[in-house]
Amino acid sequence: MDSTATAMPADQTKIPRHTGPGNAAIFDAATRQRFGQLYPEQPHVLAHALGSHPLLELDSLAALAGRLPESSIEYNRGDLPIGVDGKPGATGLSIEDTIRRIASANSWAVLKNIEQDPAYEVLLLGLLGELRGEIEVRTGAMLRPQGFVFISSPDAVTPYHFDPEHNILLQVKGSKVMTQFPAGDARFAPDEVHETYHSGGARELRWQDDFAAAGQEFAIGPGEAVFVPVMAPHFVRNGPDSSISLSITWRSDWSFAEADARGLNRVLRAAGLSPAAPGRWPRTNRTKANAYRVLRKLGAVD
């Protein structure tokens, strides 16, 4: 979701350590405990009590879309294959009309970086604040919190891709099935694709039909969420009704180090070498990451 994956960690946002929106717990104690046991590498379904939040109603989201900059809005046709090349294009409707008419618009839309709006920032930071303890004990400081809202027509497909953030996708209305594939497995996302992505390339991946048998399906409806590890390839099929989902994401020192190690590997590969892929957590990838950061500071790489 965040295409600036190789940037150095930003200053930590002050995220509250407990209580969600309205000071009511959205993730109960059992959910937080299970999340803490499985984070950051094991995908799993979580329960949430966000309910039908007024900021996540269609009219509120259409109004938010009108306030966000164009760079924070993406919407495409819904009747897409799992694998696509490039951007497939929209339906001809405006983003506001697409959202209000999502039940019949044959589209999926994403509103990016909703924390640009003060009310949505409070919502995002409240949710992440409930999980801060479980997160920071494993991967350190919670960095660069970001939120994304997905509004999808019935049966819409979000094609095969990966993202650089730790991510929890909360289902608010409707249902969907996310199919995930093992993070760090070059069969599903070749090392060269990772390296290109971290130098500004696209996040869409090349799909092969024989991948399907290796995917793990996570079906979620209202009150359920799914955790997605950093760079875990996945695609999403919406259910028979229109859908609203909220994605709450964050970065960590580990995820930034993984990205910068990929950056160094790109340099090494261009020099004719065949570098080993970065290790998954709890490997730190610190040596390669620091080397790449020195090269960037010296202006030797973009």
PDB file of C-alpha atoms in Angstrom:
ATOM      1  CA  MET A   1       0.000   0.000   0.000  1.00  0.00           C
ATOM      2  CA  ASP A   2       2.794   2.405   0.880  1.00  0.00           C
ATOM      3  CA  SER A   3       5.042   2.765  -2.183  1.00  0.00           C
ATOM      4  CA  THR A   4       7.760   4.593  -0.187  1.00  0.00           C
ATOM      5  CA  ALA A   5       9.005   1.341   1.259  1.00  0.00           C
ATOM      6  CA  THR A   6      12.714   2.151   1.332  1.00  0.00           C
ATOM      7  CA  ALA A   7      12.445   5.414   3.235  1.00  0.00           C
ATOM      8  CA  MET A   8      14.094   5.551   6.643  1.00  0.00           C
ATOM      9  CA  PRO A   9      11.693   5.198   9.589  1.00  0.00           C
ATOM     10  CA  ALA A  10       9.779   8.368  10.293  1.00  0.00           C
ATOM     11  CA  ASP A  11       9.415   9.805  13.788  1.00  0.00           C
ATOM     12  CA  GLN A  12       7.084   7.644  15.832  1.00  0.00           C
ATOM     13  CA  THR A  13       3.496   8.873  15.963  1.00  0.00           C
ATOM     14  CA  LYS A  14       2.172   9.150  19.480  1.00  0.00           C
ATOM     15  CA  ILE A  15      -0.271   6.256  19.569  1.00  0.00           C
ATOM     16  CA  PRO A  16      -2.342   5.685  22.721  1.00  0.00           C
ATOM     17  CA  ARG A  17      -1.515   2.461  24.523  1.00  0.00           C
ATOM     18  CA  HIS A  18      -5.089   1.351  25.151  1.00  0.00           C
ATOM     19  CA  THR A  19      -8.769   1.919  24.345  1.00  0.00           C
ATOM     20  CA  GLY A  20     -10.248   2.277  20.895  1.00  0.00           C
ATOM     21  CA  PRO A  21     -12.700   4.785  19.422  1.00  0.00           C
ATOM     22  CA  GLY A  22     -15.002   6.170  22.079  1.00  0.00           C
ATOM     23  CA  ASN A  23     -12.847   4.472  24.754  1.00  0.00           C
ATOM     24  CA  ALA A  24     -14.658   1.171  24.130  1.00  0.00           C
ATOM     25  CA  ALA A  25     -12.463  -1.858  23.498  1.00  0.00           C
ATOM     26  CA  ILE A  26     -12.633  -3.040  19.881  1.00  0.00           C
ATOM     27  CA  PHE A  27     -10.276  -5.995  20.382  1.00  0.00           C
ATOM     28  CA  ASP A  28     -11.051  -8.033  23.501  1.00  0.00           C
ATOM     29  CA  ALA A  29      -8.426  -9.566  25.773  1.00  0.00           C
ATOM     30  CA  ALA A  30      -8.576 -13.011  24.176  1.00  0.00           C
ATOM     31  CA  THR A  31      -8.131 -11.523  20.699  1.00  0.00           C
ATOM     32  CA  ARG A  32      -5.188  -9.417  21.802  1.00  0.00           C
ATOM     33  CA  GLN A  33      -3.555 -12.415  23.441  1.00  0.00           C
ATOM     34  CA  ARG A  34      -3.931 -14.597  20.331  1.00  0.00           C
ATOM     35  CA  PHE A  35      -2.707 -11.795  18.087  1.00  0.00           C
ATOM     36  CA  GLY A  36       0.349 -11.345  20.301  1.00  0.00           C
ATOM     37  CA  GLN A  37       1.169 -15.049  20.034  1.00  0.00           C
ATOM     38  CA  LEU A  38       0.929 -15.155  16.215  1.00  0.00           C
ATOM     39  CA  TYR A  39       2.287 -11.704  15.258  1.00  0.00           C
ATOM     40  CA  PRO A  40       4.246 -10.892  13.107  1.00  0.00           C
ATOM     41  CA  GLU A  41       4.565 -13.926  10.803  1.00  0.00           C
ATOM     42  CA  GLN A  42       1.405 -16.029  11.128  1.00  0.00           C
ATOM     43  CA  PRO A  43      -1.731 -14.913   9.242  1.00  0.00           C
ATOM     44  CA  HIS A  44      -4.916 -15.468  11.234  1.00  0.00           C
ATOM     45  CA  VAL A  45      -8.487 -14.278  11.756  1.00  0.00           C
ATOM     46  CA  LEU A  46      -9.290 -11.936  14.664  1.00  0.00           C
ATOM     47  CA  ALA A  47     -12.561 -10.785  16.205  1.00  0.00           C
ATOM     48  CA  HIS A  48     -13.390  -7.080  16.459  1.00  0.00           C
ATOM     49  CA  ALA A  49     -16.270  -5.025  17.861  1.00  0.00           C
ATOM     50  CA  LEU A  50     -16.015  -1.976  15.610  1.00  0.00           C
ATOM     51  CA  GLY A  51     -19.590  -2.462  14.442  1.00  0.00           C
ATOM     52  CA  SER A  52     -21.295  -0.070  12.047  1.00  0.00           C
ATOM     53  CA  HIS A  53     -19.157   3.014  12.590  1.00  0.00           C
ATOM     54  CA  PRO A  54     -20.594   6.323  11.297  1.00  0.00           C
ATOM     55  CA  LEU A  55     -17.273   7.237   9.639  1.00  0.00           C
ATOM     56  CA  LEU A  56     -17.509   4.034   7.597  1.00  0.00           C
ATOM     57  CA  GLU A  57     -20.972   4.578   6.131  1.00  0.00           C
ATOM     58  CA  LEU A  58     -21.139   5.114   2.356  1.00  0.00           C
ATOM     59  CA  ASP A  59     -22.120   8.801   2.544  1.00  0.00           C
ATOM     60  CA  SER A  60     -19.290   9.532   4.995  1.00  0.00           C
ATOM     61  CA  LEU A  61     -16.801   7.705   2.783  1.00  0.00           C
ATOM     62  CA  ALA A  62     -17.984   9.511  -0.346  1.00  0.00           C
ATOM     63  CA  ALA A  63     -17.508  12.813   1.484  1.00  0.00           C
ATOM     64  CA  LEU A  64     -14.025  11.718   2.625  1.00  0.00           C
ATOM     65  CA  ALA A  65     -13.124  10.835  -0.971  1.00  0.00           C
ATOM     66  CA  GLY A  66     -14.043  14.369  -1.975  1.00  0.00           C
ATOM     67  CA  ARG A  67     -11.654  15.792   0.626  1.00  0.00           C
ATOM     68  CA  LEU A  68      -8.667  13.541  -0.059  1.00  0.00           C
ATOM     69  CA  PRO A  69      -6.057  14.435  -2.679  1.00  0.00           C
ATOM     70  CA  GLU A  70      -6.282  12.560  -5.972  1.00  0.00           C
ATOM     71  CA  SER A  71      -3.128  10.613  -5.122  1.00  0.00           C
ATOM     72  CA  SER A  72      -4.974   9.046  -2.175  1.00  0.00           C
ATOM     73  CA  ILE A  73      -7.785   7.580  -4.280  1.00  0.00           C
ATOM     74  CA  GLU A  74      -7.737   4.479  -6.453  1.00  0.00           C
ATOM     75  CA  TYR A  75     -10.687   2.743  -8.041  1.00  0.00           C
ATOM     76  CA  ASN A  76     -10.874   0.065 -10.672  1.00  0.00           C
ATOM     77  CA  ARG A  77     -13.303  -2.292 -12.338  1.00  0.00           C
ATOM     78  CA  GLY A  78     -14.455  -5.099 -10.110  1.00  0.00           C
ATOM     79  CA  ASP A  79     -14.631  -7.879 -12.720  1.00  0.00           C
ATOM     80  CA  LEU A  80     -10.883  -8.452 -12.829  1.00  0.00           C
ATOM     81  CA  PRO A  81      -8.789 -11.616 -13.062  1.00  0.00           C
ATOM     82  CA  ILE A  82      -6.587 -12.587 -10.123  1.00  0.00           C
ATOM     83  CA  GLY A  83      -3.506 -11.497 -12.075  1.00  0.00           C
ATOM     84  CA  VAL A  84      -3.390  -8.198 -13.973  1.00  0.00           C
ATOM     85  CA  ASP A  85      -0.719  -6.265 -15.854  1.00  0.00           C
ATOM     86  CA  GLY A  86      -0.751  -2.575 -14.990  1.00  0.00           C
ATOM     87  CA  LYS A  87      -3.782  -0.584 -13.883  1.00  0.00           C
ATOM     88  CA  PRO A  88      -7.038  -2.026 -15.280  1.00  0.00           C
ATOM     89  CA  GLY A  89      -8.988   1.248 -15.275  1.00  0.00           C
ATOM     90  CA  ALA A  90     -12.227   2.448 -13.717  1.00  0.00           C
ATOM     91  CA  THR A  91     -15.855   2.299 -14.855  1.00  0.00           C
ATOM     92  CA  GLY A  92     -16.372   5.927 -15.884  1.00  0.00           C
ATOM     93  CA  LEU A  93     -18.094   6.954 -12.649  1.00  0.00           C
ATOM     94  CA  SER A  94     -16.628   9.545 -10.300  1.00  0.00           C
ATOM     95  CA  ILE A  95     -15.201   8.261  -7.030  1.00  0.00           C
ATOM     96  CA  GLU A  96     -18.139   9.728  -5.083  1.00  0.00           C
ATOM     97  CA  ASP A  97     -20.699   8.070  -7.366  1.00  0.00           C
ATOM     98  CA  THR A  98     -18.734   4.840  -7.323  1.00  0.00           C
ATOM     99  CA  ILE A  99     -18.923   4.719  -3.526  1.00  0.00           C
ATOM    100  CA  ARG A 100     -22.582   5.712  -3.221  1.00  0.00           C
ATOM    101  CA  ARG A 101     -23.576   3.246  -5.960  1.00  0.00           C
ATOM    102  CA  ILE A 102     -21.131   0.503  -4.993  1.00  0.00           C
ATOM    103  CA  ALA A 103     -23.849  -2.171  -4.924  1.00  0.00           C
ATOM    104  CA  SER A 104     -24.191  -1.873  -8.716  1.00  0.00           C
ATOM    105  CA  ALA A 105     -21.002  -0.052  -9.790  1.00  0.00           C
ATOM    106  CA  ASN A 106     -18.922  -3.157 -10.664  1.00  0.00           C
ATOM    107  CA  SER A 107     -15.907  -1.607  -8.973  1.00  0.00           C
ATOM    108  CA  TRP A 108     -13.600  -1.654  -6.017  1.00  0.00           C
ATOM    109  CA  ALA A 109     -12.243   1.539  -4.526  1.00  0.00           C
ATOM    110  CA  VAL A 110      -9.601   2.279  -1.924  1.00  0.00           C
ATOM    111  CA  LEU A 111      -9.226   5.515   0.027  1.00  0.00           C
ATOM    112  CA  LYS A 112      -5.580   5.717   1.075  1.00  0.00           C
ATOM    113  CA  ASN A 113      -3.997   7.367   4.094  1.00  0.00           C
ATOM    114  CA  ILE A 114      -7.296   8.214   5.734  1.00  0.00           C
ATOM    115  CA  GLU A 115      -5.281   9.563   8.682  1.00  0.00           C
ATOM    116  CA  GLN A 116      -4.946  12.775   6.646  1.00  0.00           C
ATOM    117  CA  ASP A 117      -8.448  13.556   7.940  1.00  0.00           C
ATOM    118  CA  PRO A 118      -8.507  14.321  11.696  1.00  0.00           C
ATOM    119  CA  ALA A 119     -11.579  12.217  12.521  1.00  0.00           C
ATOM    120  CA  TYR A 120     -10.220   9.192  10.687  1.00  0.00           C
ATOM    121  CA  GLU A 121      -6.816   9.673  12.306  1.00  0.00           C
ATOM    122  CA  VAL A 122      -8.467   9.342  15.721  1.00  0.00           C
ATOM    123  CA  LEU A 123     -10.202   6.163  14.570  1.00  0.00           C
ATOM    124  CA  LEU A 124      -6.968   4.649  13.211  1.00  0.00           C
ATOM    125  CA  LEU A 125      -4.763   5.515  16.174  1.00  0.00           C
ATOM    126  CA  GLY A 126      -7.372   4.320  18.642  1.00  0.00           C
ATOM    127  CA  LEU A 127      -7.525   0.909  16.993  1.00  0.00           C
ATOM    128  CA  LEU A 128      -3.753   0.552  16.746  1.00  0.00           C
ATOM    129  CA  GLY A 129      -3.383   1.775  20.318  1.00  0.00           C
ATOM    130  CA  GLU A 130      -5.250  -1.268  21.579  1.00  0.00           C
ATOM    131  CA  LEU A 131      -2.631  -3.563  20.017  1.00  0.00           C
ATOM    132  CA  ARG A 132       0.437  -1.462  20.643  1.00  0.00           C
ATOM    133  CA  GLY A 133       1.699  -3.550  23.568  1.00  0.00           C
ATOM    134  CA  GLU A 134       1.473  -6.824  21.657  1.00  0.00           C
ATOM    135  CA  ILE A 135       3.146  -5.278  18.613  1.00  0.00           C
ATOM    136  CA  GLU A 136       6.024  -3.447  20.226  1.00  0.00           C
ATOM    137  CA  VAL A 137       7.164  -6.341  22.402  1.00  0.00           C
ATOM    138  CA  ARG A 138       7.831  -8.319  19.198  1.00  0.00           C
ATOM    139  CA  THR A 139       8.905  -5.854  16.479  1.00  0.00           C
ATOM    140  CA  GLY A 140       9.732  -2.662  18.377  1.00  0.00           C
ATOM    141  CA  ALA A 141       8.238   0.779  17.966  1.00  0.00           C
ATOM    142  CA  MET A 142       5.072   1.064  15.893  1.00  0.00           C
ATOM    143  CA  LEU A 143       6.018   3.393  13.032  1.00  0.00           C
ATOM    144  CA  ARG A 144       4.148   5.213  10.263  1.00  0.00           C
ATOM    145  CA  PRO A 145       0.532   4.232  11.078  1.00  0.00           C
ATOM    146  CA  GLN A 146      -1.682   4.374   7.990  1.00  0.00           C
ATOM    147  CA  GLY A 147      -5.299   3.532   7.237  1.00  0.00           C
ATOM    148  CA  PHE A 148      -7.023   2.425   4.046  1.00  0.00           C
ATOM    149  CA  VAL A 149     -10.730   1.906   3.393  1.00  0.00           C
ATOM    150  CA  PHE A 150     -11.869  -0.551   0.721  1.00  0.00           C
ATOM    151  CA  ILE A 151     -15.329  -0.245  -0.807  1.00  0.00           C
ATOM    152  CA  SER A 152     -16.143  -3.163  -3.096  1.00  0.00           C
ATOM    153  CA  SER A 153     -19.004  -4.238  -5.360  1.00  0.00           C
ATOM    154  CA  PRO A 154     -20.447  -7.755  -5.156  1.00  0.00           C
ATOM    155  CA  ASP A 155     -17.990 -10.412  -6.397  1.00  0.00           C
ATOM    156  CA  ALA A 156     -15.248  -7.819  -7.070  1.00  0.00           C
ATOM    157  CA  VAL A 157     -11.656  -9.063  -7.183  1.00  0.00           C
ATOM    158  CA  THR A 158      -8.623  -7.259  -5.801  1.00  0.00           C
ATOM    159  CA  PRO A 159      -5.795  -8.814  -7.847  1.00  0.00           C
ATOM    160  CA  TYR A 160      -2.699 -10.632  -6.619  1.00  0.00           C
ATOM    161  CA  HIS A 161      -0.197  -8.281  -4.960  1.00  0.00           C
ATOM    162  CA  PHE A 162       1.865  -7.642  -1.833  1.00  0.00           C
ATOM    163  CA  ASP A 163       2.300  -4.731   0.604  1.00  0.00           C
ATOM    164  CA  PRO A 164       5.207  -3.537   2.787  1.00  0.00           C
ATOM    165  CA  GLU A 165       3.201  -2.973   5.968  1.00  0.00           C
ATOM    166  CA  HIS A 166       2.039  -5.107   8.852  1.00  0.00           C
ATOM    167  CA  ASN A 167      -1.701  -5.087   8.149  1.00  0.00           C
ATOM    168  CA  ILE A 168      -5.016  -5.981   9.789  1.00  0.00           C
ATOM    169  CA  LEU A 169      -8.050  -5.869   7.481  1.00  0.00           C
ATOM    170  CA  LEU A 170     -11.272  -5.355   9.457  1.00  0.00           C
ATOM    171  CA  GLN A 171     -14.515  -6.322   7.724  1.00  0.00           C
ATOM    172  CA  VAL A 172     -17.290  -3.834   8.507  1.00  0.00           C
ATOM    173  CA  LYS A 173     -20.041  -4.684   5.989  1.00  0.00           C
ATOM    174  CA  GLY A 174     -20.434  -7.572   3.573  1.00  0.00           C
ATOM    175  CA  SER A 175     -17.956 -10.429   3.315  1.00  0.00           C
ATOM    176  CA  LYS A 176     -14.831 -11.425   1.442  1.00  0.00           C
ATOM    177  CA  VAL A 177     -12.269 -14.184   1.157  1.00  0.00           C
ATOM    178  CA  MET A 178      -8.597 -13.294   1.240  1.00  0.00           C
ATOM    179  CA  THR A 179      -6.197 -15.903  -0.115  1.00  0.00           C
ATOM    180  CA  GLN A 180      -2.673 -15.525   1.249  1.00  0.00           C
ATOM    181  CA  PHE A 181       0.596 -17.122   0.206  1.00  0.00           C
ATOM    182  CA  PRO A 182       3.787 -17.600   2.251  1.00  0.00           C
ATOM    183  CA  ALA A 183       5.745 -14.397   2.754  1.00  0.00           C
ATOM    184  CA  GLY A 184       9.376 -14.605   1.671  1.00  0.00           C
ATOM    185  CA  ASP A 185       8.848 -17.570  -0.675  1.00  0.00           C
ATOM    186  CA  ALA A 186      10.418 -16.646  -4.006  1.00  0.00           C
ATOM    187  CA  ARG A 187       8.052 -18.982  -5.851  1.00  0.00           C
ATOM    188  CA  PHE A 188       5.167 -16.596  -5.213  1.00  0.00           C
ATOM    189  CA  ALA A 189       7.090 -13.309  -5.324  1.00  0.00           C
ATOM    190  CA  PRO A 190      10.559 -13.545  -6.929  1.00  0.00           C
ATOM    191  CA  ASP A 191      13.409 -11.687  -5.262  1.00  0.00           C
ATOM    192  CA  GLU A 192      13.885  -9.515  -8.336  1.00  0.00           C
ATOM    193  CA  VAL A 193      10.252  -8.353  -8.054  1.00  0.00           C
ATOM    194  CA  HIS A 194      10.778  -7.417  -4.404  1.00  0.00           C
ATOM    195  CA  GLU A 195      13.862  -5.425  -5.358  1.00  0.00           C
ATOM    196  CA  THR A 196      12.074  -3.618  -8.180  1.00  0.00           C
ATOM    197  CA  TYR A 197       9.170  -2.792  -5.892  1.00  0.00           C
ATOM    198  CA  HIS A 198      11.475  -1.251  -3.306  1.00  0.00           C
ATOM    199  CA  SER A 199      12.947   1.002  -5.985  1.00  0.00           C
ATOM    200  CA  GLY A 200       9.530   2.337  -6.971  1.00  0.00           C
ATOM    201  CA  GLY A 201       8.061  -0.521  -9.019  1.00  0.00           C
ATOM    202  CA  ALA A 202       4.486  -1.765  -8.929  1.00  0.00           C
ATOM    203  CA  ARG A 203       3.143  -3.994  -6.170  1.00  0.00           C
ATOM    204  CA  GLU A 204       1.153  -6.255  -8.503  1.00  0.00           C
ATOM    205  CA  LEU A 205       2.648  -9.719  -8.929  1.00  0.00           C
ATOM    206  CA  ARG A 206       2.584 -12.204 -11.803  1.00  0.00           C
ATOM    207  CA  TRP A 207      -0.063 -14.839 -11.137  1.00  0.00           C
ATOM    208  CA  GLN A 208       0.221 -18.487 -12.154  1.00  0.00           C
ATOM    209  CA  ASP A 209      -2.767 -20.809 -11.891  1.00  0.00           C
ATOM    210  CA  ASP A 210      -0.696 -23.512 -10.220  1.00  0.00           C
ATOM    211  CA  PHE A 211      -0.187 -21.185  -7.237  1.00  0.00           C
ATOM    212  CA  ALA A 212      -3.802 -21.662  -6.169  1.00  0.00           C
ATOM    213  CA  ALA A 213      -3.280 -24.965  -4.354  1.00  0.00           C
ATOM    214  CA  ALA A 214      -0.708 -23.361  -2.031  1.00  0.00           C
ATOM    215  CA  GLY A 215      -2.958 -20.489  -0.942  1.00  0.00           C
ATOM    216  CA  GLN A 216      -4.564 -20.251   2.492  1.00  0.00           C
ATOM    217  CA  GLU A 217      -8.104 -18.855   2.445  1.00  0.00           C
ATOM    218  CA  PHE A 218      -9.432 -16.574   5.171  1.00  0.00           C
ATOM    219  CA  ALA A 219     -13.176 -15.880   4.987  1.00  0.00           C
ATOM    220  CA  ILE A 220     -14.282 -12.840   6.985  1.00  0.00           C
ATOM    221  CA  GLY A 221     -17.580 -11.087   7.613  1.00  0.00           C
ATOM    222  CA  PRO A 222     -18.689  -8.210   9.865  1.00  0.00           C
ATOM    223  CA  GLY A 223     -16.963  -8.434  13.231  1.00  0.00           C
ATOM    224  CA  GLU A 224     -14.003 -10.363  11.814  1.00  0.00           C
ATOM    225  CA  ALA A 225     -10.550  -9.309  10.614  1.00  0.00           C
ATOM    226  CA  VAL A 226      -7.525 -10.954   9.051  1.00  0.00           C
ATOM    227  CA  PHE A 227      -3.865 -10.243   9.757  1.00  0.00           C
ATOM    228  CA  VAL A 228      -1.503 -10.038   6.764  1.00  0.00           C
ATOM    229  CA  PRO A 229       2.271 -10.360   7.355  1.00  0.00           C
ATOM    230  CA  VAL A 230       4.667  -7.945   5.643  1.00  0.00           C
ATOM    231  CA  MET A 231       4.979  -8.704   1.908  1.00  0.00           C
ATOM    232  CA  ALA A 232       2.726 -11.767   2.050  1.00  0.00           C
ATOM    233  CA  PRO A 233       1.279 -12.161  -1.478  1.00  0.00           C
ATOM    234  CA  HIS A 234      -2.516 -12.216  -1.520  1.00  0.00           C
ATOM    235  CA  PHE A 235      -5.660 -11.588  -3.512  1.00  0.00           C
ATOM    236  CA  VAL A 236      -9.227 -10.911  -2.398  1.00  0.00           C
ATOM    237  CA  ARG A 237     -12.625 -11.997  -3.684  1.00  0.00           C
ATOM    238  CA  ASN A 238     -15.611 -10.034  -2.447  1.00  0.00           C
ATOM    239  CA  GLY A 239     -18.780 -11.831  -1.403  1.00  0.00           C
ATOM    240  CA  PRO A 240     -22.237 -11.587  -3.009  1.00  0.00           C
ATOM    241  CA  ASP A 241     -23.020  -8.234  -1.345  1.00  0.00           C
ATOM    242  CA  SER A 242     -21.192  -4.926  -1.455  1.00  0.00           C
ATOM    243  CA  SER A 243     -18.460  -4.586   1.141  1.00  0.00           C
ATOM    244  CA  ILE A 244     -16.705  -2.057   3.351  1.00  0.00           C
ATOM    245  CA  SER A 245     -13.365  -2.947   4.956  1.00  0.00           C
ATOM    246  CA  LEU A 246     -10.879  -0.929   7.006  1.00  0.00           C
ATOM    247  CA  SER A 247      -7.186  -1.752   6.767  1.00  0.00           C
ATOM    248  CA  ILE A 248      -5.049  -0.562   9.690  1.00  0.00           C
ATOM    249  CA  THR A 249      -1.317  -0.753   8.995  1.00  0.00           C
ATOM    250  CA  TRP A 250       2.005   0.103  10.556  1.00  0.00           C
ATOM    251  CA  ARG A 251       5.718  -0.286   9.885  1.00  0.00           C
ATOM    252  CA  SER A 252       8.498  -1.459  12.178  1.00  0.00           C
ATOM    253  CA  ASP A 253      12.284  -1.236  12.284  1.00  0.00           C
ATOM    254  CA  TRP A 254      12.267  -4.822  11.023  1.00  0.00           C
ATOM    255  CA  SER A 255      10.084  -4.041   8.001  1.00  0.00           C
ATOM    256  CA  PHE A 256      12.199  -1.028   7.043  1.00  0.00           C
ATOM    257  CA  ALA A 257      15.373  -3.102   7.382  1.00  0.00           C
ATOM    258  CA  GLU A 258      13.893  -5.799   5.137  1.00  0.00           C
ATOM    259  CA  ALA A 259      13.085  -3.157   2.526  1.00  0.00           C
ATOM    260  CA  ASP A 260      16.557  -1.626   2.637  1.00  0.00           C
ATOM    261  CA  ALA A 261      18.213  -5.039   2.468  1.00  0.00           C
ATOM    262  CA  ARG A 262      16.216  -5.589  -0.723  1.00  0.00           C
ATOM    263  CA  GLY A 263      17.541  -2.255  -1.939  1.00  0.00           C
ATOM    264  CA  LEU A 264      21.128  -3.375  -1.410  1.00  0.00           C
ATOM    265  CA  ASN A 265      20.385  -6.645  -3.184  1.00  0.00           C
ATOM    266  CA  ARG A 266      19.198  -4.663  -6.200  1.00  0.00           C
ATOM    267  CA  VAL A 267      22.571  -2.903  -6.289  1.00  0.00           C
ATOM    268  CA  LEU A 268      24.457  -6.191  -5.912  1.00  0.00           C
ATOM    269  CA  ARG A 269      22.378  -7.877  -8.612  1.00  0.00           C
ATOM    270  CA  ALA A 270      23.068  -4.991 -10.994  1.00  0.00           C
ATOM    271  CA  ALA A 271      26.773  -5.627 -10.366  1.00  0.00           C
ATOM    272  CA  GLY A 272      26.379  -9.208 -11.561  1.00  0.00           C
ATOM    273  CA  LEU A 273      26.089 -10.912  -8.173  1.00  0.00           C
ATOM    274  CA  SER A 274      23.363 -13.250  -6.891  1.00  0.00           C
ATOM    275  CA  PRO A 275      22.636 -11.994  -3.358  1.00  0.00           C
ATOM    276  CA  ALA A 276      20.770 -14.046  -0.781  1.00  0.00           C
ATOM    277  CA  ALA A 277      17.272 -12.854   0.074  1.00  0.00           C
ATOM    278  CA  PRO A 278      16.782 -11.047   3.400  1.00  0.00           C
ATOM    279  CA  GLY A 279      15.793 -13.267   6.305  1.00  0.00           C
ATOM    280  CA  ARG A 280      12.278 -13.196   7.691  1.00  0.00           C
ATOM    281  CA  TRP A 281      11.575 -12.103  11.266  1.00  0.00           C
ATOM    282  CA  PRO A 282      13.232 -12.430  13.778  1.00  0.00           C
ATOM    283  CA  ARG A 283      16.280 -11.937  11.526  1.00  0.00           C
ATOM    284  CA  THR A 284      17.163  -8.225  11.602  1.00  0.00           C
ATOM    285  CA  ASN A 285      18.829  -7.817   8.177  1.00  0.00           C
ATOM    286  CA  ARG A 286      20.725  -4.994   9.855  1.00  0.00           C
ATOM    287  CA  THR A 287      24.057  -5.351   8.057  1.00  0.00           C
ATOM    288  CA  LYS A 288      22.622  -5.090   4.549  1.00  0.00           C
ATOM    289  CA  ALA A 289      20.131  -2.415   5.595  1.00  0.00           C
ATOM    290  CA  ASN A 290      22.836  -0.223   7.123  1.00  0.00           C
ATOM    291  CA  ALA A 291      25.063  -0.631   4.068  1.00  0.00           C
ATOM    292  CA  TYR A 292      22.247   0.483   1.787  1.00  0.00           C
ATOM    293  CA  ARG A 293      21.466   3.453   4.031  1.00  0.00           C
ATOM    294  CA  VAL A 294      25.094   4.559   3.834  1.00  0.00           C
ATOM    295  CA  LEU A 295      24.988   4.334   0.029  1.00  0.00           C
ATOM    296  CA  ARG A 296      21.796   6.347  -0.029  1.00  0.00           C
ATOM    297  CA  LYS A 297      23.233   8.986   2.295  1.00  0.00           C
ATOM    298  CA  LEU A 298      26.256   9.292  -0.001  1.00  0.00           C
ATOM    299  CA  GLY A 299      23.955   9.716  -3.001  1.00  0.00           C
ATOM    300  CA  ALA A 300      25.226   6.508  -4.618  1.00  0.00           C
ATOM    301  CA  VAL A 301      21.698   5.104  -5.010  1.00  0.00           C
ATOM    302  CA  ASP A 302      18.287   6.666  -5.609  1.00  0.00           C
TER     303      ASP A 302
END
